[in-house]
Coordinates of C-alpha atoms in Angstrom, one line a residue:
Chain A
M38 CA 125.8 115.8 100.0
T39 CA 123.7 115.5 103.0
L40 CA 119.8 115.3 103.1
R41 CA 119.7 118.6 104.6
E42 CA 121.6 120.2 101.7
V43 CA 118.9 118.9 99.6
F44 CA 116.0 120.8 100.8
E45 CA 117.5 124.2 101.5
P46 CA 118.1 125.5 97.9
L47 CA 114.8 123.7 96.8
R48 CA 113.0 125.5 99.5
S49 CA 114.3 128.7 98.5
R50 CA 113.4 128.1 94.9
D51 CA 109.7 126.8 95.9
E52 CA 110.2 123.3 94.6
L53 CA 109.4 120.0 95.8
A54 CA 112.4 117.4 96.0
F55 CA 111.5 114.4 93.6
V56 CA 112.2 111.0 95.5
P57 CA 111.5 108.1 93.2
Y58 CA 111.9 104.8 94.7
Q59 CA 113.2 101.4 93.3
T60 CA 112.8 98.0 94.9
A61 CA 116.4 96.6 94.3
G62 CA 116.2 93.2 92.5
F63 CA 113.3 94.3 90.5
P64 CA 113.3 93.4 87.8
T65 CA 116.4 92.3 88.3
L66 CA 119.4 93.9 90.5
A67 CA 121.2 95.1 87.4
D68 CA 118.0 96.5 86.1
S69 CA 117.1 98.4 89.0
L70 CA 120.4 100.1 89.7
A71 CA 120.6 101.3 85.9
N72 CA 117.0 102.4 86.5
L73 CA 118.2 104.4 89.7
R74 CA 120.7 106.0 87.4
T75 CA 118.0 107.0 84.7
L76 CA 115.9 108.5 87.6
A77 CA 118.7 110.4 88.6
D78 CA 119.3 111.8 85.0
C79 CA 115.3 112.6 85.0
G80 CA 116.2 115.1 88.0
A81 CA 115.6 112.9 91.0
D82 CA 116.8 115.0 94.0
M83 CA 117.0 111.9 96.1
L84 CA 116.7 108.1 95.7
E85 CA 114.9 105.5 97.7
V86 CA 115.9 102.1 97.5
G87 CA 113.9 99.2 98.8
V88 CA 115.6 96.2 100.2
P89 CA 113.3 93.4 99.5
F90 CA 111.6 91.5 102.9
S91 CA 109.5 88.5 102.6
D92 CA 106.7 90.2 104.5
P93 CA 106.2 93.8 104.1
M94 CA 103.3 94.5 106.2
A95 CA 103.2 98.3 105.3
D96 CA 103.4 97.7 101.7
G97 CA 100.6 97.2 99.0
P98 CA 100.5 94.6 96.4
T99 CA 102.8 96.4 93.9
I100 CA 105.8 96.8 96.2
Q101 CA 104.9 93.4 97.8
A102 CA 105.2 91.8 94.2
S103 CA 108.4 93.4 93.3
S104 CA 110.0 92.4 96.4
Q105 CA 108.9 88.7 95.9
V106 CA 110.5 89.1 92.4
A107 CA 113.7 90.2 93.9
L108 CA 113.9 87.5 96.5
E109 CA 113.3 84.8 94.1
Q110 CA 116.5 85.9 92.5
G111 CA 118.1 85.5 95.7
V112 CA 118.7 89.3 96.0
R113 CA 120.4 90.0 99.3
L114 CA 121.1 92.9 101.4
A115 CA 125.0 92.6 100.9
D116 CA 124.3 92.6 97.3
V117 CA 122.2 95.7 97.5
L118 CA 124.8 97.7 99.3
A119 CA 127.6 96.5 96.8
G120 CA 125.2 97.8 94.0
M121 CA 124.9 101.1 95.8
R122 CA 128.4 101.6 96.3
G123 CA 129.0 101.3 92.6
L124 CA 125.9 103.6 91.6
D125 CA 127.8 106.9 90.4
V126 CA 124.9 109.4 90.9
R127 CA 125.2 112.8 92.5
C128 CA 122.0 112.8 94.5
P129 CA 121.8 111.4 98.1
R130 CA 120.3 107.9 98.4
V131 CA 118.1 106.4 101.3
M132 CA 117.6 102.9 102.0
M133 CA 114.2 101.3 103.0
S134 CA 113.6 98.1 104.6
Y135 CA 112.0 96.1 107.5
L136 CA 113.6 95.6 110.8
N137 CA 114.0 91.8 110.7
P138 CA 116.8 91.6 107.7
L139 CA 118.6 94.8 109.0
M140 CA 118.8 93.2 112.4
R141 CA 120.0 90.0 111.0
Y142 CA 122.9 91.8 109.0
G143 CA 123.6 93.6 112.1
R144 CA 123.3 97.2 113.1
E145 CA 126.8 98.1 113.2
K146 CA 128.0 96.4 110.1
L147 CA 124.9 97.5 108.0
L148 CA 125.4 101.1 109.2
A149 CA 129.3 101.0 108.5
D150 CA 128.5 99.3 104.9
M151 CA 125.8 102.0 104.3
Q152 CA 128.3 104.7 105.2
A153 CA 131.1 103.2 102.5
A154 CA 128.2 102.9 99.8
G155 CA 127.4 106.7 100.2
V156 CA 123.9 105.8 101.9
C157 CA 122.9 108.6 104.0
G158 CA 119.4 107.8 105.2
L159 CA 117.5 104.6 106.3
I160 CA 113.7 104.2 106.6
V161 CA 112.4 101.2 108.8
P162 CA 108.7 101.3 108.6
D163 CA 108.3 99.0 111.7
L164 CA 110.7 100.8 113.9
P165 CA 108.5 103.3 115.7
L166 CA 110.5 105.8 117.6
E167 CA 109.8 104.3 120.9
E168 CA 112.0 101.4 119.9
A169 CA 114.7 103.2 118.0
D170 CA 117.0 104.4 120.6
A171 CA 120.1 102.2 119.9
W172 CA 119.3 102.7 116.1
L173 CA 119.4 106.4 116.4
V174 CA 122.7 106.7 118.3
A175 CA 124.3 104.2 116.1
A176 CA 123.4 106.1 112.9
R177 CA 124.2 109.4 114.3
A178 CA 127.8 108.2 114.6
R179 CA 128.0 107.4 111.3
G180 CA 126.6 110.4 109.9
I181 CA 123.5 108.4 108.7
S182 CA 119.9 110.0 109.3
L183 CA 117.2 107.7 110.5
V184 CA 114.0 109.0 108.7
F185 CA 110.8 108.6 110.8
L186 CA 107.3 108.2 109.6
V187 CA 104.7 110.4 110.8
A188 CA 100.9 109.4 109.9
P189 CA 97.4 111.1 110.2
T190 CA 96.9 108.9 113.2
S191 CA 99.9 110.4 114.7
T192 CA 99.2 112.8 117.8
D193 CA 100.8 116.1 117.7
E194 CA 103.0 115.0 120.8
R195 CA 104.5 112.4 118.6
I196 CA 105.1 114.6 115.5
A197 CA 106.7 117.0 117.9
R198 CA 108.9 114.1 119.2
V199 CA 109.8 112.8 115.7
A200 CA 110.7 116.3 114.6
E201 CA 113.2 116.6 117.6
L202 CA 114.9 113.6 116.5
T203 CA 114.9 114.3 113.1
D204 CA 118.1 115.2 111.5
G205 CA 117.5 114.6 107.6
F206 CA 113.6 114.6 107.0
I207 CA 110.2 113.7 108.0
Y208 CA 108.3 111.1 106.1
A209 CA 104.6 112.2 106.0
V210 CA 102.5 109.2 105.2
S211 CA 99.7 110.8 103.4
L212 CA 97.0 108.3 104.5
T213 CA 95.9 105.4 106.7
G214 CA 96.9 102.8 104.5
T215 CA 99.6 100.8 102.6
T216 CA 101.7 101.8 99.6
G217 CA 100.2 101.8 96.4
A218 CA 99.4 104.2 93.4
R219 CA 96.0 105.9 93.8
R220 CA 93.8 108.2 91.3
H221 CA 93.4 111.0 93.9
L222 CA 95.1 112.4 97.1
P223 CA 93.6 111.8 100.1
P224 CA 91.1 114.8 100.8
G225 CA 92.7 115.1 104.5
L226 CA 96.2 115.4 103.4
P227 CA 96.4 119.4 103.0
A228 CA 95.3 119.5 106.7
F229 CA 97.5 117.0 107.9
L230 CA 100.3 118.5 106.2
E231 CA 99.4 121.7 108.0
R232 CA 99.3 120.2 111.1
I233 CA 102.7 119.2 110.8
R234 CA 104.1 122.4 109.5
A235 CA 102.6 124.0 112.7
I236 CA 104.5 122.0 114.9
T237 CA 107.8 121.7 113.0
D238 CA 109.9 123.3 110.5
Q239 CA 111.7 120.2 109.6
P240 CA 111.7 119.2 105.8
V241 CA 108.6 116.9 105.1
V242 CA 108.5 114.5 102.4
V243 CA 105.3 113.0 101.5
G244 CA 104.5 109.5 100.4
F245 CA 102.2 106.5 99.8
G246 CA 99.5 106.9 97.0
I247 CA 101.2 109.5 95.1
G248 CA 101.8 109.0 91.3
A249 CA 100.7 111.6 89.0
P250 CA 102.1 115.0 88.1
E251 CA 98.8 116.8 89.3
H252 CA 99.3 115.2 92.5
V253 CA 102.8 116.5 92.8
R254 CA 101.7 120.1 91.6
A255 CA 99.1 120.1 94.5
L256 CA 101.5 119.5 97.0
R257 CA 103.8 122.5 96.0
G258 CA 104.0 124.9 99.0
K259 CA 102.6 122.3 101.2
A260 CA 105.7 119.8 101.8
D261 CA 109.4 119.8 100.9
G262 CA 109.1 116.7 98.7
V263 CA 107.3 113.4 97.3
V264 CA 108.2 109.9 97.3
V265 CA 106.8 108.1 94.3
A266 CA 107.1 104.5 94.3
S267 CA 104.4 102.3 93.3
R268 CA 103.2 104.2 90.3
I269 CA 107.0 104.1 88.6
I270 CA 107.2 100.3 89.5
D271 CA 103.6 99.5 87.8
A272 CA 104.9 101.6 84.9
I273 CA 108.0 99.6 84.5
R274 CA 106.1 96.6 84.9
G275 CA 103.6 97.4 82.5
G276 CA 106.0 98.6 79.7
E277 CA 104.9 102.3 79.8
D278 CA 107.3 105.0 79.2
W279 CA 108.3 105.4 82.9
V280 CA 111.1 107.7 81.8
E281 CA 108.9 110.2 80.6
L282 CA 106.8 109.9 83.6
A283 CA 109.6 110.6 85.9
K284 CA 110.3 113.6 83.7
D285 CA 106.8 114.8 83.9
L286 CA 106.7 114.1 87.7
K287 CA 110.2 116.3 88.3
A288 CA 108.8 119.0 86.0
A289 CA 105.6 119.1 88.4
T290 CA 107.8 120.1 91.4
R291 CA 108.7 123.2 89.8
A292 CA 106.7 126.4 89.1
Chain B
M1187 CA 115.7 108.9 125.6
K1188 CA 113.6 106.1 127.2
N1189 CA 115.2 102.8 128.3
L1190 CA 114.1 100.0 126.0
A1191 CA 113.7 97.8 129.0
A1192 CA 111.2 100.0 130.3
S1193 CA 109.0 99.6 127.2
P1194 CA 105.5 98.3 128.1
G1195 CA 104.6 94.8 127.1
T1196 CA 108.2 93.4 126.8
F1197 CA 109.3 90.1 128.3
G1198 CA 112.9 90.1 129.0
R1199 CA 114.5 91.0 125.7
F1200 CA 111.2 90.0 123.7
G1201 CA 107.9 91.3 123.2
G1202 CA 107.6 95.3 122.3
S1203 CA 105.9 97.0 119.6
F1204 CA 107.6 97.1 116.1
V1205 CA 104.5 98.6 114.0
P1206 CA 104.0 101.1 111.4
E1207 CA 103.4 104.6 112.7
T1208 CA 99.8 104.6 111.8
L1209 CA 98.9 101.7 114.2
V1210 CA 100.9 103.4 117.1
Y1211 CA 98.0 105.5 118.4
A1212 CA 95.4 102.5 118.0
L1213 CA 97.6 100.0 120.0
R1214 CA 97.8 102.7 122.9
E1215 CA 94.3 103.5 122.7
L1216 CA 93.7 99.4 122.9
A1217 CA 96.2 99.0 125.9
E1218 CA 94.2 102.0 127.8
A1219 CA 90.8 100.3 126.9
Y1220 CA 92.1 97.0 128.0
D1221 CA 93.4 98.4 131.3
A1222 CA 90.3 100.2 131.8
S1223 CA 88.0 97.1 131.3
R1224 CA 90.2 95.2 133.6
A1225 CA 89.4 97.6 136.5
D1226 CA 85.6 97.8 135.6
A1227 CA 83.3 95.3 137.4
D1228 CA 80.5 95.5 135.0
F1229 CA 82.7 94.5 132.0
Q1230 CA 84.2 91.7 134.0
R1231 CA 80.6 90.4 135.1
E1232 CA 79.5 90.7 131.4
L1233 CA 82.7 88.6 130.2
D1234 CA 82.1 86.1 133.3
A1235 CA 78.4 85.5 132.5
L1236 CA 79.3 85.0 128.6
L1237 CA 82.1 82.6 129.5
R1238 CA 79.7 80.7 131.9
D1239 CA 76.6 80.6 130.0
Y1240 CA 77.4 80.8 126.4
V1241 CA 80.9 79.4 125.9
G1242 CA 80.2 76.7 128.5
R1243 CA 82.8 77.3 131.1
P1244 CA 84.2 75.9 133.2
T1245 CA 85.2 73.2 130.9
P1246 CA 85.7 69.7 132.5
L1247 CA 89.2 68.4 133.7
Y1248 CA 89.0 64.6 133.0
Y1249 CA 91.2 61.9 134.0
A1250 CA 92.2 59.7 131.1
R1251 CA 92.0 56.3 132.9
R1252 CA 92.1 54.1 129.8
L1253 CA 95.0 56.0 128.2
S1254 CA 97.0 56.2 131.3
A1255 CA 96.5 52.4 131.7
H1256 CA 97.5 51.6 128.4
L1257 CA 100.8 53.8 128.8
G1258 CA 101.5 52.8 132.4
G1259 CA 103.2 55.4 134.6
G1260 CA 101.5 58.6 135.8
R1261 CA 97.8 59.6 135.4
I1262 CA 97.1 61.8 132.5
Y1263 CA 94.3 64.4 133.0
L1264 CA 93.0 66.2 130.0
K1265 CA 91.6 70.0 130.2
R1266 CA 88.7 69.6 127.9
E1267 CA 88.8 73.0 126.0
D1268 CA 87.4 70.9 123.1
L1269 CA 84.2 71.1 124.9
A1270 CA 84.0 74.9 124.9
H1271 CA 81.5 76.5 122.5
T1272 CA 82.8 76.4 118.8
G1273 CA 85.1 73.5 119.8
A1274 CA 88.5 75.0 121.2
H1275 CA 90.0 77.5 123.3
K1276 CA 90.0 80.1 120.9
I1277 CA 86.6 81.6 121.8
N1278 CA 87.6 82.6 125.5
N1279 CA 89.6 85.4 123.7
A1280 CA 87.5 86.0 120.9
V1281 CA 84.3 86.9 123.2
G1282 CA 86.8 89.0 125.4
Q1283 CA 88.1 90.9 122.4
V1284 CA 85.0 91.5 120.8
L1285 CA 83.2 92.8 123.8
L1286 CA 86.3 94.9 124.4
A1287 CA 85.8 96.2 120.6
V1288 CA 82.0 97.1 121.3
R1289 CA 83.1 98.9 124.7
M1290 CA 85.4 100.7 122.6
G1291 CA 83.0 101.8 120.0
K1292 CA 84.3 99.8 117.3
R1293 CA 81.8 98.2 114.9
R1294 CA 84.0 96.5 112.3
I1295 CA 86.1 93.4 113.5
I1296 CA 88.9 91.8 111.7
A1297 CA 90.6 88.8 112.5
E1298 CA 93.1 86.2 110.9
T1299 CA 93.0 82.5 111.0
G1300 CA 95.0 79.4 110.2
A1301 CA 93.0 76.3 111.2
G1302 CA 89.8 78.1 111.0
Q1303 CA 89.2 77.8 114.8
H1304 CA 90.1 81.7 115.7
G1305 CA 87.9 82.7 112.7
V1306 CA 85.0 80.7 113.5
A1307 CA 85.3 81.8 117.2
T1308 CA 85.5 85.4 116.2
A1309 CA 82.9 85.1 113.8
T1310 CA 80.8 83.5 116.4
A1311 CA 81.5 86.4 118.9
C1312 CA 80.6 88.9 116.1
A1313 CA 77.2 87.0 115.6
L1314 CA 76.6 87.3 119.3
L1315 CA 77.2 90.9 119.7
G1316 CA 76.0 92.0 116.5
V1317 CA 79.2 93.4 114.9
E1318 CA 80.7 93.3 111.2
C1319 CA 83.3 90.6 110.8
H1320 CA 85.9 90.0 108.0
V1321 CA 88.0 87.0 108.6
Y1322 CA 91.6 86.8 106.5
M1323 CA 92.5 83.1 105.6
G1324 CA 95.3 81.6 103.6
A1325 CA 93.9 80.2 100.3
E1326 CA 96.0 76.8 101.3
D1327 CA 94.4 76.9 104.6
I1328 CA 90.9 77.2 103.4
R1329 CA 91.6 74.2 101.2
R1330 CA 92.8 72.3 104.2
Q1331 CA 90.1 73.5 106.8
H1332 CA 87.0 74.0 104.4
M1333 CA 84.3 73.1 107.1
N1334 CA 85.7 75.9 109.1
A1335 CA 85.6 78.3 106.2
L1336 CA 81.9 77.3 105.6
R1337 CA 80.9 77.7 109.1
M1338 CA 82.5 81.4 109.3
D1339 CA 80.2 82.0 106.0
L1340 CA 77.2 80.6 108.0
L1341 CA 78.1 82.7 110.8
G1342 CA 77.5 85.9 108.8
A1343 CA 81.5 86.4 108.5
E1344 CA 83.4 87.2 105.3
V1345 CA 86.0 84.8 104.5
V1346 CA 88.8 86.7 102.5
S1347 CA 91.3 84.3 100.8
V1348 CA 94.7 85.4 101.1
E1349 CA 96.8 84.6 98.0
S1350 CA 100.0 85.9 98.8
G1351 CA 103.4 84.3 100.2
S1352 CA 103.0 81.0 101.3
R1353 CA 99.1 81.5 101.4
T1354 CA 98.9 80.3 105.2
L1355 CA 98.7 81.8 108.8
K1356 CA 101.6 84.3 108.4
D1357 CA 100.2 85.6 105.1
A1358 CA 96.9 86.0 106.6
I1359 CA 98.3 88.2 109.5
N1360 CA 100.1 90.2 107.1
E1361 CA 96.8 90.9 105.1
A1362 CA 94.9 91.7 108.3
I1363 CA 97.4 93.9 109.3
R1364 CA 97.0 95.8 106.1
D1365 CA 93.6 96.0 106.7
W1366 CA 93.9 97.4 110.0
V1367 CA 96.5 99.9 109.0
T1368 CA 93.8 101.2 106.1
N1369 CA 90.7 101.1 108.6
V1370 CA 92.4 101.6 111.7
E1371 CA 89.8 104.4 112.6
T1372 CA 86.8 102.3 112.5
T1373 CA 88.2 98.7 113.0
H1374 CA 89.5 96.4 115.7
Y1375 CA 91.9 93.6 114.9
V1376 CA 90.9 90.5 117.1
I1377 CA 94.6 88.7 116.9
G1378 CA 93.9 85.1 117.8
S1379 CA 97.4 84.4 119.7
V1380 CA 99.7 85.6 122.0
V1381 CA 101.8 87.2 119.1
G1382 CA 101.8 90.8 117.6
P1383 CA 102.7 94.0 119.2
H1384 CA 101.6 95.1 122.6
P1385 CA 99.1 94.8 124.3
Y1386 CA 98.0 91.5 122.4
P1387 CA 100.4 89.0 123.9
T1388 CA 99.4 90.2 127.1
M1389 CA 95.7 90.8 126.7
V1390 CA 95.2 87.3 124.8
R1391 CA 97.2 85.7 127.6
D1392 CA 94.9 87.1 130.2
F1393 CA 91.6 86.0 128.2
Q1394 CA 93.1 82.7 127.9
A1395 CA 94.5 82.2 131.6
V1396 CA 91.2 81.1 132.8
I1397 CA 92.2 77.6 131.3
G1398 CA 95.0 77.5 134.1
R1399 CA 92.9 78.9 136.6
E1400 CA 90.2 76.2 136.2
T1401 CA 92.9 73.4 136.0
R1402 CA 94.5 74.4 139.2
R1403 CA 91.2 74.3 141.1
Q1404 CA 89.9 71.2 139.5
I1405 CA 93.3 69.2 139.9
L1406 CA 93.5 70.2 143.5
E1407 CA 89.8 68.9 143.9
Q1408 CA 90.3 65.7 141.7
A1409 CA 94.2 64.5 142.6
G1410 CA 94.8 66.5 145.7
R1411 CA 97.7 68.3 144.5
L1412 CA 99.3 70.4 141.6
P1413 CA 100.4 68.7 138.8
D1414 CA 103.8 67.3 138.1
M1415 CA 103.8 68.6 134.4
V1416 CA 101.5 70.4 132.1
I1417 CA 101.6 69.9 128.5
A1418 CA 100.2 72.0 125.7
C1419 CA 100.7 72.5 122.0
V1420 CA 102.5 75.7 120.7
G1421 CA 101.6 77.5 117.4
G1422 CA 101.3 81.3 118.3
G1423 CA 100.9 79.9 121.8
S1424 CA 97.7 80.9 123.2
N1425 CA 96.3 78.0 124.7
A1426 CA 99.9 76.9 126.3
I1427 CA 100.2 80.3 127.7
G1428 CA 96.6 80.4 129.0
M1429 CA 97.6 77.2 130.9
F1430 CA 101.2 77.9 131.8
H1431 CA 100.4 81.1 133.3
E1432 CA 98.8 80.1 136.5
F1433 CA 101.5 77.9 137.1
V1434 CA 104.5 80.0 136.4
A1435 CA 105.0 80.6 140.0
D1436 CA 104.9 77.4 140.8
P1437 CA 108.5 75.7 140.3
D1438 CA 107.4 72.0 140.8
V1439 CA 105.1 72.3 137.9
K1440 CA 107.1 71.4 134.7
L1441 CA 105.7 73.5 131.7
I1442 CA 106.3 71.8 128.3
G1443 CA 105.2 73.2 124.8
V1444 CA 105.1 71.1 121.9
E1445 CA 105.6 72.4 118.5
G1446 CA 104.6 71.2 115.3
G1447 CA 107.8 69.0 113.9
G1448 CA 106.3 68.5 110.4
C1449 CA 108.6 65.9 108.9
G1450 CA 111.0 66.5 111.3
L1451 CA 113.7 69.2 112.1
E1452 CA 116.5 67.9 109.8
S1453 CA 114.1 67.8 107.0
G1454 CA 113.3 71.7 107.3
K1455 CA 109.7 71.1 106.7
H1456 CA 108.5 71.9 110.1
A1457 CA 106.8 74.8 112.5
A1458 CA 109.1 74.2 115.5
T1459 CA 109.8 78.0 116.0
L1460 CA 111.4 77.7 119.4
V1461 CA 113.1 74.5 119.1
G1462 CA 114.8 75.4 115.4
G1463 CA 114.5 79.0 115.3
S1464 CA 116.4 82.2 116.3
P1465 CA 115.4 85.6 117.5
G1466 CA 113.9 88.5 115.1
V1467 CA 111.0 90.7 114.7
L1468 CA 107.8 89.7 112.6
H1469 CA 104.5 90.9 112.9
G1470 CA 105.2 93.8 115.5
T1471 CA 106.9 91.7 118.2
R1472 CA 110.4 90.4 118.9
S1473 CA 110.6 86.7 119.4
Y1474 CA 112.0 83.4 118.2
L1475 CA 111.6 83.0 114.3
L1476 CA 112.0 80.5 111.5
Q1477 CA 114.1 82.5 109.2
D1478 CA 117.0 82.4 106.8
E1479 CA 120.6 83.5 107.4
D1480 CA 119.2 87.1 105.7
G1481 CA 116.4 87.6 107.8
Q1482 CA 114.0 86.4 105.5
I1483 CA 111.0 84.4 107.0
L1484 CA 110.6 81.0 106.1
E1485 CA 107.9 78.9 104.8
T1486 CA 106.7 76.4 107.4
H1487 CA 105.2 72.7 107.4
S1488 CA 102.9 71.1 109.7
V1489 CA 100.0 68.9 109.2
S1490 CA 98.2 70.9 111.6
A1491 CA 97.3 74.6 110.1
G1492 CA 97.0 76.0 113.6
L1493 CA 100.8 75.3 114.5
D1494 CA 102.0 76.2 110.7
Y1495 CA 103.6 79.7 111.7
P1496 CA 107.2 80.9 111.7
G1497 CA 106.9 83.0 114.8
V1498 CA 105.8 82.5 118.3
G1499 CA 104.5 84.2 121.0
P1500 CA 107.3 86.7 123.0
E1501 CA 106.4 85.4 126.4
H1502 CA 107.0 81.7 125.3
A1503 CA 110.5 83.1 124.2
F1504 CA 111.1 84.3 127.5
L1505 CA 110.0 81.1 129.0
K1506 CA 112.2 79.3 127.0
D1507 CA 115.5 81.3 127.6
S1508 CA 114.8 81.6 131.3
G1509 CA 114.2 77.8 131.6
R1510 CA 111.0 78.1 133.1
A1511 CA 109.5 76.2 130.5
A1512 CA 110.8 73.5 128.1
Y1513 CA 109.7 73.3 124.4
T1514 CA 110.2 70.4 122.2
L1515 CA 108.2 69.1 119.2
A1516 CA 105.8 66.2 117.6
E1517 CA 106.3 65.3 114.3
D1518 CA 103.3 64.9 112.1
S1519 CA 103.3 61.2 112.1
E1520 CA 103.6 61.2 116.0
A1521 CA 100.6 63.7 116.1
L1522 CA 98.5 61.5 114.0
E1523 CA 99.3 58.3 116.0
A1524 CA 98.2 60.1 119.2
L1525 CA 95.0 61.2 117.7
K1526 CA 94.1 57.6 116.9
L1527 CA 95.0 56.3 120.1
L1528 CA 92.8 58.9 121.9
C1529 CA 90.1 58.2 119.9
R1530 CA 90.2 54.6 120.3
L1531 CA 91.2 54.5 123.9
E1532 CA 88.8 57.6 125.6
G1533 CA 86.3 58.4 122.6
I1534 CA 87.8 62.0 122.0
I1535 CA 88.7 63.0 118.6
P1536 CA 91.4 66.0 119.6
A1537 CA 92.1 68.5 117.1
L1538 CA 95.5 67.9 115.2
E1539 CA 97.1 70.8 117.0
S1540 CA 96.1 69.4 120.4
A1541 CA 97.4 65.8 119.1
H1542 CA 100.8 67.2 119.5
A1543 CA 100.5 67.9 123.0
V1544 CA 99.0 64.0 123.5
A1545 CA 101.8 62.9 121.7
E1546 CA 104.3 64.4 124.2
A1547 CA 102.3 63.0 127.1
I1548 CA 102.6 59.3 125.4
K1549 CA 106.2 59.8 125.6
R1550 CA 106.3 61.1 129.1
A1551 CA 103.6 59.4 131.1
P1552 CA 105.6 56.3 131.0
Q1553 CA 108.5 57.7 132.5
M1554 CA 106.6 59.0 135.3
P1555 CA 105.9 57.0 138.6
E1556 CA 102.2 55.9 139.2
D1557 CA 101.2 58.6 141.5
G1558 CA 102.8 61.1 139.0
V1559 CA 100.0 63.8 137.7
L1560 CA 100.3 65.1 134.1
V1561 CA 97.9 67.6 132.5
V1562 CA 97.1 67.8 128.8
N1563 CA 95.3 70.9 127.6
L1564 CA 93.3 69.5 124.9
S1565 CA 92.8 72.8 123.2
G1566 CA 90.3 71.7 120.4
R1567 CA 88.2 69.0 119.0
G1568 CA 89.1 67.2 115.9
D1569 CA 86.0 67.2 113.7
K1570 CA 87.4 70.0 111.3
D1571 CA 90.3 67.6 110.5
L1572 CA 88.6 64.6 109.3
E1573 CA 89.2 65.1 105.9
I1574 CA 93.2 65.4 106.4
V1575 CA 93.0 62.6 108.9
E1576 CA 91.1 60.5 106.0
G1577 CA 94.0 61.1 103.7
L1578 CA 96.9 60.3 105.9
V1579 CA 95.9 57.6 108.5

């Protein structure tokens, strides 16, 4: 299933894609893979898997700490790819990491191994479109979508350029800030999403700070999907009933 | 598609701008404002006046007669950045960037600091120009450089203790970037070295290039010719590039950068990024890094907090690969010996960072003829290091 095929049926049903995130290796690699399978069973439309990096500058405390836990256990990119290969879920998987560990692994080898593992998208927060030419060409050759982020500070021109280069979805960063659960949606978010929608019809998935079913409900009709990351990791760490939370989040994507 | 080589702010295959999308607009705005300020005679006049009347420039170039005689061989000159206001070269860049921030209408300043010299310099410039200042400093560095934390507090800045990662400069930069991503619309981030995304490596270099310009004029006056060699310590590399830039086009002037060798390259406990590292991307720029085989950033070690950084400015990476500059290291013990020697022979207490450059001069001068001329950039004074030195000497 390609990323595109996720959004078309959901759009026709006025439903958001639910995209939960897990840091690979938190609390252990085996646990994170099992949790991804559980999240797929809870109705995830796509899974986002974070490959830990020692210096995650776009991430807030929750994902920093979960990455640290993974790195302390020696979880490596090769282990994550092997785990993804064995992950028997039907929904598409995308991977997120920072540029340095990806470059170190090697661009061609990474994309080949992602393809073999059935990972169809790649999110790299420190790879802006000006620096992404070689990655775009190589990813396309493997049928892998390079996912660009747009932020409230992005100009209309840049959003249009991202839309042109997008063959999966656009990741809309909900606010100026790092990742991490927040109580309320940013007040400027609806206007930001309208601004994107006026520029492009590409699927738009919103992330950063989204964690409650009412957040998700408020975004219906304004976007194509939501990423929920830190909130689920906080729930796992805090011993909350995160499976119930995931089910509630998915339920909130539907009418 | 755009050719990567044509991207602004690249130095050969190094440099660039690898940042979260949220910061792209702010960096473009900064690059434009910086370019405009260079062409603005009023701005340059204001900056020059502050450098002269407030910072105390030009700083002297001093012929270290007793040190030279003790070592035998070439004549050693010290560029006395330690005599600049706040005690290090960092003030040159801090005054320039805070002035630029005010011109851009940004009233909130953030900075990272390692040894605390850049933090103090930024806090000073903010006090002078009446803007709010927050300085991110690793908890470990606050412990090592307590006096500088105290100075920042006195100057009205908020010192934010960073508890993540190795709790040193690298982590302070991560936290400063996270603050900037969050408050980008009101805030200017004063990076203290020639690292980070474009335009920082170029802008910080230009603000520090005054060191080399003065040195050229002064050495021509005093020695009647250009130096055979200039030596500077390299953490991120701002004092070194500030010295080197003026001499890059003079092929007979050797450029030597000295990194923090810690307990030695083989020990793995060092901060010698150019000597012992490999190319990668950290903090928005492509340069040499100390990283493991998976591309995770390694913890570094140096007795000098200002050199304790696993990255280095991209222009240094370019100068290394092109062969125009040579990079070496001085171990902790060598830097401490150099510090002691300079104290006893010249009555100058250098910063531990600068003592690394002095250590290299101690090795080089005896190999030079008597009419040889060597300039050491004495980037800062050592008052801040007395507690560390007390424990080790």
